[in-house]
């Protein structure tokens, strides 16, 4: 009888404790049992007390796991960046997902550069059609051809001048999407062109989009990537240009003898732009731009989404802003009450500031000089006119485009490997070695042109094929990625987008000059002397780059603010 009277309250006590533990699990507090209450009921309660203690320990472990899960990576919805990824309880899983998010962002951004490559390379195959009188546009004069060719770099110049201030105001993500819209508009105008003027307008509109892409893609990727991977990931942007050029060559090859095939070739830049719009949720806003605007919480969330939760957004904020009284402790607080004040403190950098202020003068000279050297080496001449050069040396148009396609495949392979080399060996050795290869390739083109003119050496055109191969592989390994990567690194944070835009504008000025003068120079001097002229230019660029290019391998973007270049 006594045992039954003792067992009944013990059972009731056990039920109460279990219900209490279950009810408090969601709040993260474990159920607590007072064993002394059980021991008063007699020796028969020892087994029940042991069970209750085990249940308490289990509930405590569950609560600890829930608290750990809540403290790990979670992306919240925001207007600036979309939700990405689930909740992680493992650091390895978190790092893997962050790496995937960073590569997805890099891929999505590089689609803009693929559109740039399509807009640039399409003219090479389209010229073979447009030079005949069998198109709806009629036979284009030399002046009309020069305008069509130069419209894209001219539009890129205008786009670059607008892109830097626009990206500072609205963000990197929205600026990239605006460039996509311009690519789609330009492709529509070119596809439906019925006059040379409409075709030129379409090329100009695509050029505006090119200006946005070339100014912002490497800046966007560089601001999102950690220092150890910045060179490799940023080098994928110019690799996207190579992929776009190669795609237009492959499309041009079967369309060589198709009426109206040039329309499809010129409108190809719309495809990567449309694809990027479909995956725009992969584009996380730049954490450094958010920190620059005073949105420290948004910057930290963006860093978390990219697998960099070990980076404190406060360190990015302090590199962009300083409190009015110069108190670093005030600058570290980061509460919302200071956000609007810091937005008013942000220094506005203009293109004129890059010249008038000493802090920006050297980075501007480096970025603009590298980008001008990239164009003066003659890359777009080889891209635009390679099929025509091979055609004049005796190859059929389809064979000429086929050779260029094969060379483009090799260039794509080399470009995909060079990013790791840049981060391993540095920017300077890669740039100088590649420039020496550019000089060798141009020398081969000049030699082939001279021997073919003599008519005594039937194998001379193959020297041109080899020269184009050496030139383009050397360019992919050096002057293709280096100007983009360095332009996004050398500027202080507040001047980064404007400085990179200035470099892109300088590049497009040089591009307009080079492409607009090539045909008149060939008609005036002959192809051989023109190639020799570019050999001399490349040799001069070697010594200029050797004297001025700094080494930025392994340095964080914030160190550029404090230590300079």
XYZ file of C-alpha atoms in Angstrom:
565
model
C 0.000 0.000 0.000
C 2.807 2.342 0.909
C 4.616 1.561 -2.352
C 1.510 2.429 -4.328
C 1.065 5.701 -2.424
C 4.697 6.641 -3.175
C 4.656 5.571 -6.851
C 1.635 7.679 -7.735
C 3.184 11.079 -6.852
C 6.479 10.026 -8.471
C 4.649 9.269 -11.730
C 2.834 12.597 -11.572
C 6.113 14.420 -10.914
C 7.789 12.659 -13.877
C 4.927 13.635 -16.231
C 5.142 17.249 -15.086
C 8.903 17.392 -15.620
C 8.666 15.894 -19.123
C 5.938 18.346 -20.134
C 7.930 21.221 -18.664
C 11.100 20.222 -20.565
C 9.253 19.906 -23.860
C 7.579 23.247 -23.446
C 10.851 25.083 -22.810
C 13.013 23.572 -25.587
C 12.084 26.253 -28.140
C 13.356 29.046 -25.952
C 16.740 27.345 -25.593
C 16.342 26.764 -21.804
C 16.748 23.274 -20.503
C 14.349 21.639 -18.085
C 15.627 21.592 -14.524
C 14.690 18.967 -12.015
C 15.153 19.281 -8.273
C 16.375 15.846 -7.225
C 15.960 16.625 -3.536
C 12.169 16.618 -3.988
C 12.365 13.057 -5.273
C 14.672 11.731 -2.570
C 12.119 12.624 0.140
C 9.740 10.031 -1.291
C 11.956 7.110 -0.273
C 14.452 4.679 -1.748
C 11.925 3.511 -4.352
C 12.309 6.805 -6.252
C 16.037 6.400 -7.171
C 15.365 4.789 -10.541
C 12.796 7.428 -11.491
C 15.215 10.213 -10.493
C 17.968 8.720 -12.682
C 15.658 8.639 -15.671
C 14.639 12.239 -15.107
C 18.294 13.323 -14.950
C 19.023 11.583 -18.259
C 16.023 13.340 -19.827
C 17.301 16.669 -18.486
C 20.749 16.134 -20.007
C 19.199 15.224 -23.380
C 17.085 18.381 -23.356
C 20.170 20.446 -22.507
C 22.090 18.952 -25.453
C 19.174 19.695 -27.796
C 19.069 23.288 -26.574
C 22.811 23.676 -27.162
C 22.462 22.386 -30.721
C 19.649 24.834 -31.396
C 21.698 27.748 -30.048
C 24.667 26.696 -32.208
C 22.425 26.463 -35.265
C 21.030 29.932 -34.661
C 24.542 31.382 -34.421
C 25.706 29.968 -37.765
C 25.295 31.381 -41.251
C 21.839 32.501 -42.326
C 21.021 34.969 -45.117
C 18.121 37.315 -44.489
C 15.939 38.780 -47.201
C 16.768 42.336 -48.181
C 16.154 44.665 -51.087
C 19.900 44.974 -51.662
C 20.659 41.262 -51.927
C 18.473 38.171 -52.293
C 18.338 35.259 -49.838
C 21.004 32.648 -50.506
C 21.475 29.273 -48.905
C 20.148 27.409 -45.882
C 21.277 27.357 -42.266
C 24.530 25.488 -41.565
C 25.677 23.718 -38.409
C 29.154 22.845 -39.739
C 31.969 25.269 -40.513
C 33.063 23.088 -43.429
C 29.568 23.177 -44.924
C 29.448 26.925 -44.420
C 32.785 27.508 -46.159
C 31.819 25.243 -49.041
C 28.525 27.055 -49.563
C 30.246 30.435 -49.289
C 32.759 29.358 -51.933
C 29.937 28.235 -54.193
C 28.133 31.546 -53.673
C 31.308 33.467 -54.561
C 31.826 31.435 -57.730
C 28.174 31.818 -58.697
C 28.518 35.578 -58.325
C 31.731 35.557 -60.390
C 30.055 33.534 -63.135
C 27.000 35.794 -63.229
C 29.129 38.960 -63.380
C 31.353 37.507 -66.106
C 28.335 37.001 -68.353
C 28.443 40.767 -68.917
C 31.988 40.350 -70.214
C 30.841 37.503 -72.462
C 28.339 39.949 -73.967
C 31.220 42.391 -74.392
C 33.198 39.721 -76.251
C 30.232 38.944 -78.489
C 29.751 42.632 -79.323
C 33.481 42.998 -80.054
C 34.165 39.815 -81.989
C 30.976 39.796 -84.057
C 32.242 42.493 -86.379
C 35.105 40.258 -87.592
C 32.760 37.719 -89.205
C 30.114 40.300 -90.135
C 32.621 42.358 -92.130
C 32.999 39.490 -94.596
C 29.277 39.873 -95.367
C 29.034 43.657 -95.162
C 31.895 44.236 -97.603
C 29.807 42.675 -100.369
C 26.896 44.412 -102.072
C 24.516 41.506 -101.467
C 23.192 42.668 -98.091
C 20.190 44.869 -97.359
C 22.601 47.631 -96.401
C 24.317 47.631 -99.782
C 28.066 47.930 -100.246
C 29.587 49.843 -97.338
C 32.153 52.494 -98.120
C 35.483 52.625 -96.267
C 34.147 55.502 -94.144
C 30.959 53.598 -93.272
C 32.956 50.522 -92.274
C 35.215 52.593 -90.052
C 32.173 54.169 -88.350
C 30.533 50.788 -87.764
C 33.743 49.371 -86.307
C 34.561 52.406 -84.157
C 30.981 52.859 -82.836
C 31.360 50.205 -80.150
C 34.600 51.547 -78.607
C 33.185 55.071 -78.819
C 30.043 53.964 -76.990
C 32.218 52.137 -74.466
C 34.058 55.388 -73.795
C 30.797 57.206 -73.065
C 29.520 54.293 -70.982
C 32.691 54.201 -68.890
C 32.381 57.912 -68.105
C 28.852 57.330 -66.805
C 29.357 53.934 -65.144
C 31.687 54.998 -62.312
C 29.500 57.736 -60.749
C 26.363 55.694 -61.470
C 27.748 52.635 -59.660
C 28.808 54.760 -56.676
C 25.265 56.052 -56.340
C 23.135 52.973 -57.089
C 25.422 50.026 -56.368
C 27.427 47.502 -58.362
C 24.573 45.056 -58.806
C 22.075 47.488 -60.296
C 24.728 48.976 -62.600
C 25.529 45.563 -64.056
C 21.823 44.977 -64.722
C 21.511 48.362 -66.469
C 24.351 47.292 -68.751
C 22.386 44.152 -69.576
C 19.410 46.212 -70.687
C 21.669 48.238 -73.000
C 23.071 45.040 -74.530
C 19.540 43.846 -75.299
C 18.583 47.193 -76.864
C 21.722 47.303 -79.015
C 21.221 43.720 -80.194
C 17.670 44.538 -81.261
C 18.800 47.547 -83.283
C 21.552 45.578 -85.027
C 19.330 42.595 -85.791
C 16.681 44.775 -87.457
C 19.105 47.205 -89.161
C 18.028 48.365 -92.631
C 20.503 51.240 -93.008
C 24.170 51.702 -92.062
C 23.071 54.462 -89.669
C 20.805 52.106 -87.701
C 23.570 49.525 -87.583
C 25.964 52.161 -86.256
C 23.419 53.201 -83.601
C 23.022 49.579 -82.492
C 26.781 49.203 -82.208
C 26.930 52.464 -80.252
C 24.250 51.257 -77.821
C 26.090 47.964 -77.330
C 29.212 50.030 -76.734
C 27.513 51.881 -73.873
C 26.863 48.501 -72.270
C 30.493 47.536 -72.875
C 31.540 50.662 -70.955
C 29.479 49.565 -67.954
C 30.868 46.022 -68.098
C 34.538 46.883 -68.473
C 34.374 49.531 -65.745
C 32.573 47.544 -63.085
C 32.956 43.773 -63.488
C 36.431 43.411 -62.003
C 35.666 46.064 -59.369
C 32.545 44.129 -58.364
C 34.373 40.782 -58.209
C 37.420 42.279 -56.487
C 35.297 43.870 -53.752
C 33.578 40.549 -53.051
C 36.609 38.231 -53.215
C 39.177 37.630 -50.441
C 42.729 38.813 -51.118
C 44.095 35.305 -51.727
C 41.626 34.688 -54.569
C 41.144 38.196 -55.928
C 43.552 37.888 -58.847
C 42.224 34.521 -59.953
C 38.538 35.425 -59.769
C 39.045 38.856 -61.335
C 40.952 37.293 -64.242
C 37.817 35.387 -65.229
C 36.258 38.668 -66.383
C 38.594 39.183 -69.374
C 38.351 35.431 -69.971
C 34.641 36.032 -70.527
C 35.591 38.430 -73.322
C 37.613 35.664 -74.970
C 34.694 33.248 -74.623
C 32.341 35.762 -76.246
C 34.708 36.430 -79.133
C 35.168 32.699 -79.663
C 31.408 32.114 -79.631
C 30.882 34.714 -82.371
C 33.596 33.087 -84.470
C 31.927 29.694 -84.164
C 28.572 31.196 -85.107
C 30.118 33.115 -88.018
C 31.658 29.962 -89.488
C 28.425 28.185 -90.564
C 26.798 31.532 -91.459
C 29.534 32.581 -93.885
C 27.443 31.747 -96.961
C 23.997 32.353 -95.426
C 22.073 35.437 -96.529
C 21.487 37.707 -93.538
C 23.784 35.639 -91.322
C 25.510 38.822 -90.191
C 22.352 39.839 -88.313
C 22.479 36.768 -86.087
C 26.194 37.266 -85.513
C 25.842 40.892 -84.432
C 22.845 40.167 -82.180
C 24.606 37.417 -80.214
C 25.446 39.797 -77.368
C 21.805 39.516 -76.257
C 22.128 35.870 -75.226
C 24.558 36.238 -72.279
C 22.722 39.381 -71.159
C 19.405 37.505 -71.076
C 21.040 34.605 -69.221
C 22.384 36.969 -66.569
C 18.954 38.447 -66.008
C 17.642 34.924 -65.369
C 20.221 34.315 -62.605
C 20.353 37.816 -61.160
C 19.574 36.372 -57.702
C 23.177 35.117 -57.644
C 24.384 38.720 -57.605
C 24.996 39.675 -53.960
C 25.645 43.379 -53.486
C 29.277 44.325 -52.887
C 29.971 44.341 -49.112
C 32.470 47.160 -49.514
C 29.978 49.339 -51.366
C 27.440 48.707 -48.599
C 30.046 49.616 -45.979
C 30.867 52.748 -47.930
C 27.220 53.764 -47.743
C 27.178 53.172 -43.983
C 25.090 49.955 -44.135
C 27.296 47.913 -41.810
C 24.639 45.278 -41.134
C 24.056 44.802 -44.855
C 27.791 44.569 -45.484
C 28.161 41.878 -42.820
C 25.234 39.911 -44.245
C 26.785 40.127 -47.695
C 30.135 38.908 -46.332
C 28.352 36.030 -44.600
C 26.643 35.096 -47.848
C 30.026 34.935 -49.586
C 31.626 32.695 -46.948
C 33.601 35.464 -45.231
C 31.937 35.788 -41.828
C 35.420 35.975 -40.234
C 35.789 39.429 -41.844
C 34.364 42.179 -39.654
C 32.227 44.644 -41.576
C 33.422 47.264 -39.105
C 36.929 47.024 -40.570
C 35.528 47.749 -44.024
C 33.507 50.623 -42.603
C 36.471 52.194 -40.885
C 38.518 52.074 -44.081
C 35.819 53.972 -45.897
C 34.759 56.442 -43.238
C 36.154 58.323 -40.321
C 34.074 59.927 -37.641
C 33.949 63.726 -37.583
C 35.933 63.939 -34.385
C 38.504 61.425 -35.515
C 37.629 59.063 -32.663
C 38.258 55.468 -33.780
C 36.130 54.054 -30.956
C 33.177 56.066 -32.190
C 33.815 54.713 -35.637
C 33.588 51.135 -34.424
C 30.139 51.320 -32.903
C 28.168 50.900 -36.122
C 24.704 51.506 -34.649
C 21.918 52.712 -36.891
C 21.919 56.211 -35.380
C 25.279 56.922 -37.004
C 24.413 55.529 -40.413
C 22.821 58.625 -41.863
C 25.615 60.806 -40.495
C 28.285 58.687 -42.141
C 26.467 58.848 -45.430
C 26.955 62.579 -45.333
C 30.673 62.202 -44.507
C 31.453 60.061 -47.580
C 33.865 61.869 -49.846
C 32.740 62.385 -53.414
C 35.465 61.606 -55.928
C 35.191 62.899 -59.493
C 37.303 62.325 -62.580
C 38.930 65.701 -61.970
C 39.975 64.530 -58.488
C 42.066 61.779 -60.061
C 44.259 64.488 -61.581
C 44.163 67.273 -59.000
C 44.616 65.248 -55.785
C 47.963 63.645 -55.074
C 46.386 60.644 -53.329
C 44.769 59.497 -56.572
C 47.276 60.686 -59.150
C 49.651 57.718 -59.107
C 46.917 55.011 -59.126
C 45.192 56.854 -61.990
C 48.436 56.980 -63.985
C 49.000 53.241 -63.429
C 45.446 52.225 -64.356
C 45.165 54.475 -67.400
C 48.671 53.615 -68.600
C 48.058 49.873 -68.412
C 44.736 50.119 -70.216
C 46.165 52.312 -72.970
C 49.096 49.914 -73.392
C 46.620 47.043 -73.695
C 45.064 48.655 -76.773
C 48.214 50.095 -78.316
C 49.668 46.595 -78.535
C 47.099 45.975 -81.304
C 44.848 43.322 -79.773
C 41.641 44.562 -81.352
C 43.334 44.753 -84.729
C 44.049 41.051 -84.483
C 40.526 40.368 -83.193
C 38.700 42.526 -85.736
C 40.844 41.922 -88.779
C 42.339 38.440 -88.279
C 39.915 36.749 -90.743
C 40.492 39.540 -93.234
C 44.300 39.364 -92.864
C 44.282 35.602 -93.421
C 41.878 36.011 -96.331
C 44.214 38.499 -98.025
C 47.091 36.059 -97.509
C 45.292 33.428 -99.585
C 42.980 31.575 -97.174
C 39.275 31.178 -97.987
C 36.904 33.099 -95.666
C 35.557 29.958 -93.976
C 39.082 28.588 -93.508
C 40.259 31.926 -92.100
C 37.466 32.000 -89.523
C 38.144 28.331 -88.711
C 41.787 29.083 -87.922
C 40.766 31.966 -85.690
C 38.276 29.693 -83.870
C 40.970 27.100 -83.186
C 43.291 29.809 -81.878
C 40.465 31.111 -79.688
C 39.997 27.678 -78.082
C 43.672 27.562 -77.130
C 43.426 31.129 -75.843
C 40.475 30.139 -73.657
C 42.446 27.231 -72.175
C 45.432 29.456 -71.380
C 43.221 32.175 -69.916
C 41.464 29.719 -67.600
C 44.800 28.757 -66.013
C 46.440 32.164 -65.765
C 44.403 33.361 -62.758
C 46.182 31.011 -60.367
C 49.534 32.063 -61.865
C 48.743 35.729 -61.199
C 48.047 35.026 -57.512
C 51.087 32.748 -57.197
C 53.838 34.656 -59.028
C 52.483 38.202 -59.014
C 51.267 40.801 -61.481
C 54.630 42.143 -62.680
C 56.290 38.931 -63.940
C 53.115 37.855 -65.743
C 52.710 41.232 -67.451
C 56.320 41.547 -68.597
C 56.550 37.982 -69.895
C 53.331 38.373 -71.856
C 54.403 41.664 -73.459
C 57.554 39.949 -74.780
C 55.291 37.322 -76.380
C 53.160 40.064 -77.975
C 56.247 41.530 -79.639
C 57.188 38.102 -81.001
C 53.703 37.529 -82.462
C 53.580 40.931 -84.167
C 57.059 40.317 -85.616
C 55.765 37.097 -87.182
C 52.804 38.956 -88.721
C 55.130 41.557 -90.210
C 57.428 38.841 -91.582
C 54.533 36.921 -93.122
C 53.151 40.061 -94.758
C 56.550 40.918 -96.254
C 57.269 37.405 -97.593
C 53.744 36.963 -98.992
C 54.082 40.216 -100.916
C 57.196 38.849 -102.604
C 55.267 35.799 -103.801
C 58.251 33.445 -103.548
C 57.356 31.571 -100.399
C 54.056 29.626 -100.441
C 54.458 28.782 -96.751
C 54.597 32.450 -95.710
C 50.846 32.671 -94.771
C 51.403 29.975 -92.159
C 53.800 32.315 -90.369
C 50.827 34.673 -89.957
C 48.764 31.846 -88.440
C 51.581 31.126 -85.992
C 51.959 34.853 -85.257
C 48.271 35.232 -84.440
C 48.510 32.150 -82.209
C 51.536 33.462 -80.284
C 50.056 36.945 -80.027
C 46.674 35.904 -78.691
C 48.025 33.318 -76.244
C 50.510 35.860 -74.896
C 47.760 38.452 -74.611
C 45.499 36.036 -72.713
C 48.343 35.300 -70.304
C 49.249 38.924 -69.590
C 47.692 42.079 -70.954
C 44.179 40.670 -71.072
C 43.717 40.212 -67.288
C 46.401 42.442 -65.755
C 44.905 45.900 -66.579
C 41.489 44.803 -65.327
C 42.858 43.244 -62.133
C 45.241 46.082 -61.258
C 42.706 48.839 -62.042
C 40.355 47.332 -59.457
C 43.127 47.116 -56.834
C 45.327 50.220 -56.822
C 42.730 52.888 -55.984
C 41.591 53.821 -52.474
C 38.125 52.579 -51.673
C 36.296 55.859 -52.185
C 37.792 56.263 -55.681
C 37.744 52.642 -56.852
C 34.773 52.666 -59.219
C 35.563 56.123 -60.613
C 39.229 55.179 -61.036
C 38.426 51.905 -62.779
C 35.990 53.784 -65.020
C 38.741 56.265 -65.881
C 41.007 53.374 -66.850
C 38.246 51.878 -68.990
C 37.651 55.271 -70.637
C 41.358 55.600 -71.425
C 41.300 52.105 -72.895
C 38.390 52.923 -75.152
C 40.016 56.176 -76.324
C 43.045 54.162 -77.372
C 40.752 51.559 -78.945
C 38.964 54.194 -81.040
C 42.301 55.603 -82.204
C 43.759 52.195 -83.053
C 40.739 50.730 -84.840
C 39.867 53.978 -86.610
C 43.366 54.420 -88.039
C 44.279 50.838 -88.956
C 42.660 50.687 -92.418
C 43.919 54.161 -93.463
C 47.409 53.268 -92.204
C 47.423 50.006 -94.159
C 46.325 51.840 -97.311
C 48.990 54.489 -96.762
C 51.982 52.530 -95.411
C 51.217 48.919 -96.254
C 50.505 46.059 -93.870
C 54.156 45.212 -93.243
C 55.116 48.673 -92.019
C 52.007 48.913 -89.858
C 52.873 45.678 -88.062
C 56.447 46.905 -87.576
C 55.052 50.108 -86.082
C 53.094 48.108 -83.522
C 56.169 46.030 -82.675
C 57.926 49.267 -81.724
C 54.964 50.358 -79.612
C 54.924 47.041 -77.722
C 58.659 47.248 -77.030
C 58.158 50.719 -75.554
C 55.268 49.434 -73.436
C 57.556 46.763 -71.964
C 59.908 49.324 -70.440
C 57.073 51.584 -69.247
C 55.308 48.713 -67.474
C 58.578 47.536 -65.966
C 59.185 50.986 -64.459
C 55.683 51.756 -63.179
C 53.671 48.601 -62.396
C 53.491 47.889 -58.619
C 53.102 44.417 -57.157
C 49.732 43.969 -55.420
C 49.766 40.192 -54.937
C 48.398 39.183 -51.520
C 47.515 42.719 -50.402
C 44.024 43.485 -49.140
C 42.022 46.300 -50.667
C 41.975 48.038 -47.281
C 45.795 48.130 -47.256
C 45.640 50.203 -50.444
C 43.786 52.844 -48.429
C 46.358 53.113 -45.696
C 49.667 52.247 -47.390
C 48.981 53.302 -50.979
C 50.715 51.766 -54.005
